GROMACS .gro file of C-alpha atoms in nm:
model
  174
    1MET     CA    1   0.089  -0.982  -7.854
    2ILE     CA    2   0.053  -0.604  -7.840
    3VAL     CA    3   0.169  -0.390  -8.132
    4GLY     CA    4   0.223  -0.024  -8.042
    5VAL     CA    5   0.163   0.232  -8.315
    6ILE     CA    6   0.306   0.582  -8.304
    7SER     CA    7   0.338   0.851  -8.568
    8ASP     CA    8   0.436   1.208  -8.629
    9THR     CA    9   0.677   1.245  -8.338
   10HIS     CA   10   0.858   1.524  -8.528
   11GLY     CA   11   1.178   1.483  -8.329
   12SER     CA   12   1.026   1.453  -7.981
   13LEU     CA   13   0.936   1.141  -7.787
   14SER     CA   14   0.756   1.236  -7.466
   15LEU     CA   15   0.788   1.032  -7.148
   16GLN     CA   16   0.421   0.933  -7.186
   17ALA     CA   17   0.473   0.811  -7.543
   18ALA     CA   18   0.785   0.618  -7.447
   19ALA     CA   19   0.603   0.457  -7.153
   20ALA     CA   20   0.310   0.359  -7.377
   21MET     CA   21   0.544   0.192  -7.626
   22ALA     CA   22   0.761   0.027  -7.356
   23GLU     CA   23   0.493  -0.233  -7.283
   24CYS     CA   24   0.457  -0.344  -7.647
   25ASP     CA   25   0.592  -0.655  -7.819
   26HIS     CA   26   0.644  -0.475  -8.153
   27ILE     CA   27   0.637  -0.103  -8.239
   28ILE     CA   28   0.533   0.063  -8.564
   29HIS     CA   29   0.635   0.423  -8.637
   30ALA     CA   30   0.428   0.556  -8.927
   31GLY     CA   31   0.660   0.838  -9.029
   32ASP     CA   32   0.763   1.195  -8.957
   33ILE     CA   33   1.012   1.056  -8.708
   34GLY     CA   34   1.231   1.365  -8.696
   35ASP     CA   35   1.528   1.220  -8.505
   36LEU     CA   36   1.720   0.891  -8.529
   37GLY     CA   37   1.732   0.884  -8.148
   38ILE     CA   38   1.358   0.814  -8.139
   39LEU     CA   39   1.398   0.490  -8.334
   40THR     CA   40   1.695   0.395  -8.115
   41GLU     CA   41   1.495   0.452  -7.798
   42LEU     CA   42   1.193   0.261  -7.929
   43ALA     CA   43   1.417  -0.029  -8.037
   44ALA     CA   44   1.530  -0.065  -7.673
   45TYR     CA   45   1.171  -0.169  -7.590
   46ALA     CA   46   1.075  -0.391  -7.884
   47PRO     CA   47   1.146  -0.454  -8.254
   48VAL     CA   48   1.055  -0.147  -8.461
   49THR     CA   49   0.905  -0.118  -8.808
   50ALA     CA   50   0.931   0.239  -8.936
   51VAL     CA   51   0.862   0.430  -9.256
   52LEU     CA   52   0.966   0.769  -9.385
   53GLY     CA   53   0.726   1.062  -9.363
   54ASN     CA   54   0.722   1.382  -9.563
   55ASN     CA   55   0.951   1.547  -9.304
   56ASP     CA   56   1.200   1.260  -9.298
   57PHE     CA   57   1.504   1.190  -9.508
   58PRO     CA   58   1.675   0.856  -9.565
   59GLU     CA   59   1.916   0.921  -9.278
   60TYR     CA   60   1.780   0.651  -9.049
   61SER     CA   61   1.893   0.334  -9.226
   62ALA     CA   62   1.841   0.142  -9.545
   63GLY     CA   63   1.560  -0.044  -9.362
   64VAL     CA   64   1.350   0.271  -9.320
   65THR     CA   65   1.185   0.346  -9.654
   66ARG     CA   66   0.854   0.483  -9.778
   67PHE     CA   67   0.666   0.153  -9.730
   68ALA     CA   68   0.698  -0.143  -9.496
   69LYS     CA   69   0.537  -0.477  -9.565
   70GLU     CA   70   0.590  -0.709  -9.274
   71ALA     CA   71   0.436  -1.006  -9.098
   72ILE     CA   72   0.371  -0.930  -8.733
   73GLY     CA   73   0.194  -1.176  -8.507
   74GLY     CA   74   0.099  -1.389  -8.807
   75LEU     CA   75  -0.071  -1.098  -8.989
   76ARG     CA   76   0.035  -0.910  -9.302
   77PHE     CA   77   0.091  -0.540  -9.229
   78LEU     CA   78   0.133  -0.252  -9.472
   79VAL     CA   79   0.275   0.065  -9.320
   80ALA     CA   80   0.304   0.399  -9.501
   81HIS     CA   81   0.298   0.761  -9.393
   82TYR     CA   82   0.028   0.886  -9.629
   83PRO     CA   83  -0.329   0.755  -9.597
   84GLN     CA   84  -0.365   0.723  -9.974
   85ASP     CA   85  -0.068   0.486  -9.976
   86VAL     CA   86  -0.255   0.225  -9.771
   87LYS     CA   87  -0.576   0.242  -9.976
   88ILE     CA   88  -0.582  -0.060 -10.204
   89GLY     CA   89  -0.778  -0.061 -10.526
   90PRO     CA   90  -0.842  -0.333 -10.784
   91PHE     CA   91  -0.500  -0.268 -10.938
   92GLY     CA   92  -0.314  -0.256 -10.606
   93ASN     CA   93  -0.150   0.068 -10.495
   94ARG     CA   94   0.199   0.218 -10.479
   95ALA     CA   95   0.318  -0.055 -10.238
   96ILE     CA   96   0.106  -0.353 -10.346
   97SER     CA   97   0.113  -0.492 -10.699
   98PRO     CA   98  -0.176  -0.687 -10.850
   99GLY     CA   99  -0.148  -1.045 -10.732
  100ASP     CA  100   0.044  -0.959 -10.413
  101PRO     CA  101  -0.114  -1.081 -10.090
  102ILE     CA  102  -0.351  -0.821  -9.945
  103PRO     CA  103  -0.239  -0.685  -9.607
  104GLN     CA  104  -0.478  -0.755  -9.323
  105VAL     CA  105  -0.371  -0.446  -9.127
  106CYS     CA  106  -0.285  -0.110  -9.284
  107VAL     CA  107  -0.123   0.165  -9.075
  108HIS     CA  108  -0.063   0.527  -9.172
  109GLY     CA  109   0.022   0.861  -9.016
  110HIS     CA  110   0.039   1.212  -9.166
  111THR     CA  111  -0.311   1.339  -9.081
  112HIS     CA  112  -0.236   1.382  -8.708
  113VAL     CA  113  -0.597   1.273  -8.652
  114PRO     CA  114  -0.661   0.926  -8.504
  115GLN     CA  115  -0.876   0.685  -8.703
  116ILE     CA  116  -0.980   0.320  -8.686
  117LEU     CA  117  -1.158   0.170  -8.986
  118THR     CA  118  -1.296  -0.184  -9.005
  119GLY     CA  119  -1.542  -0.377  -9.220
  120ARG     CA  120  -1.650  -0.215  -9.544
  121ASP     CA  121  -1.455   0.104  -9.466
  122ALA     CA  122  -1.126  -0.087  -9.441
  123ARG     CA  123  -1.166  -0.329  -9.732
  124PRO     CA  124  -0.987  -0.510  -9.871
  125ALA     CA  125  -0.786  -0.495  -9.544
  126ASP     CA  126  -0.947  -0.595  -9.215
  127LEU     CA  127  -0.820  -0.290  -9.025
  128VAL     CA  128  -0.692   0.054  -9.124
  129LEU     CA  129  -0.546   0.254  -8.838
  130CYS     CA  130  -0.393   0.597  -8.781
  131PRO     CA  131  -0.266   0.663  -8.427
  132GLY     CA  132  -0.295   1.042  -8.456
  133SER     CA  133   0.015   1.236  -8.357
  134ALA     CA  134   0.230   1.184  -8.049
  135THR     CA  135   0.338   1.551  -8.052
  136ARG     CA  136   0.125   1.776  -8.276
  137PRO     CA  137  -0.238   1.657  -8.269
  138ARG     CA  138  -0.508   1.803  -8.492
  139GLY     CA  139  -0.884   1.791  -8.520
  140GLY     CA  140  -0.945   1.861  -8.151
  141PHE     CA  141  -0.776   1.538  -8.042
  142PRO     CA  142  -0.500   1.522  -7.781
  143ALA     CA  143  -0.157   1.372  -7.848
  144SER     CA  144  -0.213   0.999  -7.892
  145VAL     CA  145  -0.079   0.654  -7.978
  146ALA     CA  146  -0.256   0.332  -8.073
  147LYS     CA  147  -0.229  -0.033  -7.982
  148ILE     CA  148  -0.334  -0.348  -8.162
  149ARG     CA  149  -0.385  -0.676  -7.975
  150ILE     CA  150  -0.317  -0.987  -8.183
  151GLU     CA  151  -0.412  -1.333  -8.062
  152GLN     CA  152  -0.372  -1.653  -8.262
  153GLY     CA  153  -0.305  -1.466  -8.586
  154ARG     CA  154  -0.600  -1.225  -8.572
  155VAL     CA  155  -0.668  -0.877  -8.442
  156THR     CA  156  -0.883  -0.903  -8.130
  157ASP     CA  157  -0.872  -0.537  -8.029
  158ALA     CA  158  -0.737  -0.201  -8.146
  159TRP     CA  159  -0.759   0.131  -7.967
  160VAL     CA  160  -0.623   0.486  -7.964
  161THR     CA  161  -0.515   0.629  -7.629
  162ALA     CA  162  -0.460   0.990  -7.520
  163LEU     CA  163  -0.106   1.034  -7.391
  164ARG     CA  164  -0.197   1.290  -7.126
  165ASP     CA  165  -0.415   1.058  -6.916
  166GLY     CA  166  -0.449   0.722  -7.090
  167THR     CA  167  -0.811   0.781  -7.189
  168ILE     CA  168  -0.923   0.556  -7.472
  169LEU     CA  169  -1.030   0.791  -7.753
  170MET     CA  170  -1.163   0.525  -7.988
  171ARG     CA  171  -1.177   0.148  -8.008
  172MET     CA  172  -1.229  -0.102  -8.287
  173ASN     CA  173  -1.589  -0.216  -8.333
  174HIS     CA  174  -1.612  -0.593  -8.301
   0.00000   0.00000   0.00000
């Protein structure tokens, strides 16, 4: 199973971004969607999990809120727009209460800078991922999306790809 991750489209879904998401089995949009049409287009390719960003309003549907906690491919995902909302401390965080199951994969947007964290840097999750921005990149990175490969209930690979030419910008360390 391939989970496509996109964020910070800000009302524009390029042909390259749409093509990258079209081959996925599930799509996560980590906020700053900017246009309901983007979620509609993505949903034509695969089921979509989306959250609101700081430039979004609750116009999309009751199912698009600030946080999404969902099982995808046998793994627990936590999706939020802000990076601080996927950091989990000893007392949980804004989305996770003490005693709730810890998500194995945390996804965020907002920074417009791609990031993959594993091991000690991701704890207590196994993977923390930001796909960068599909339209307004920062930090010297090009517009990008990410993908997560899940096999038999575990992440086997995660990578961030440049939309302009498909170059892999970063990959999960095994």
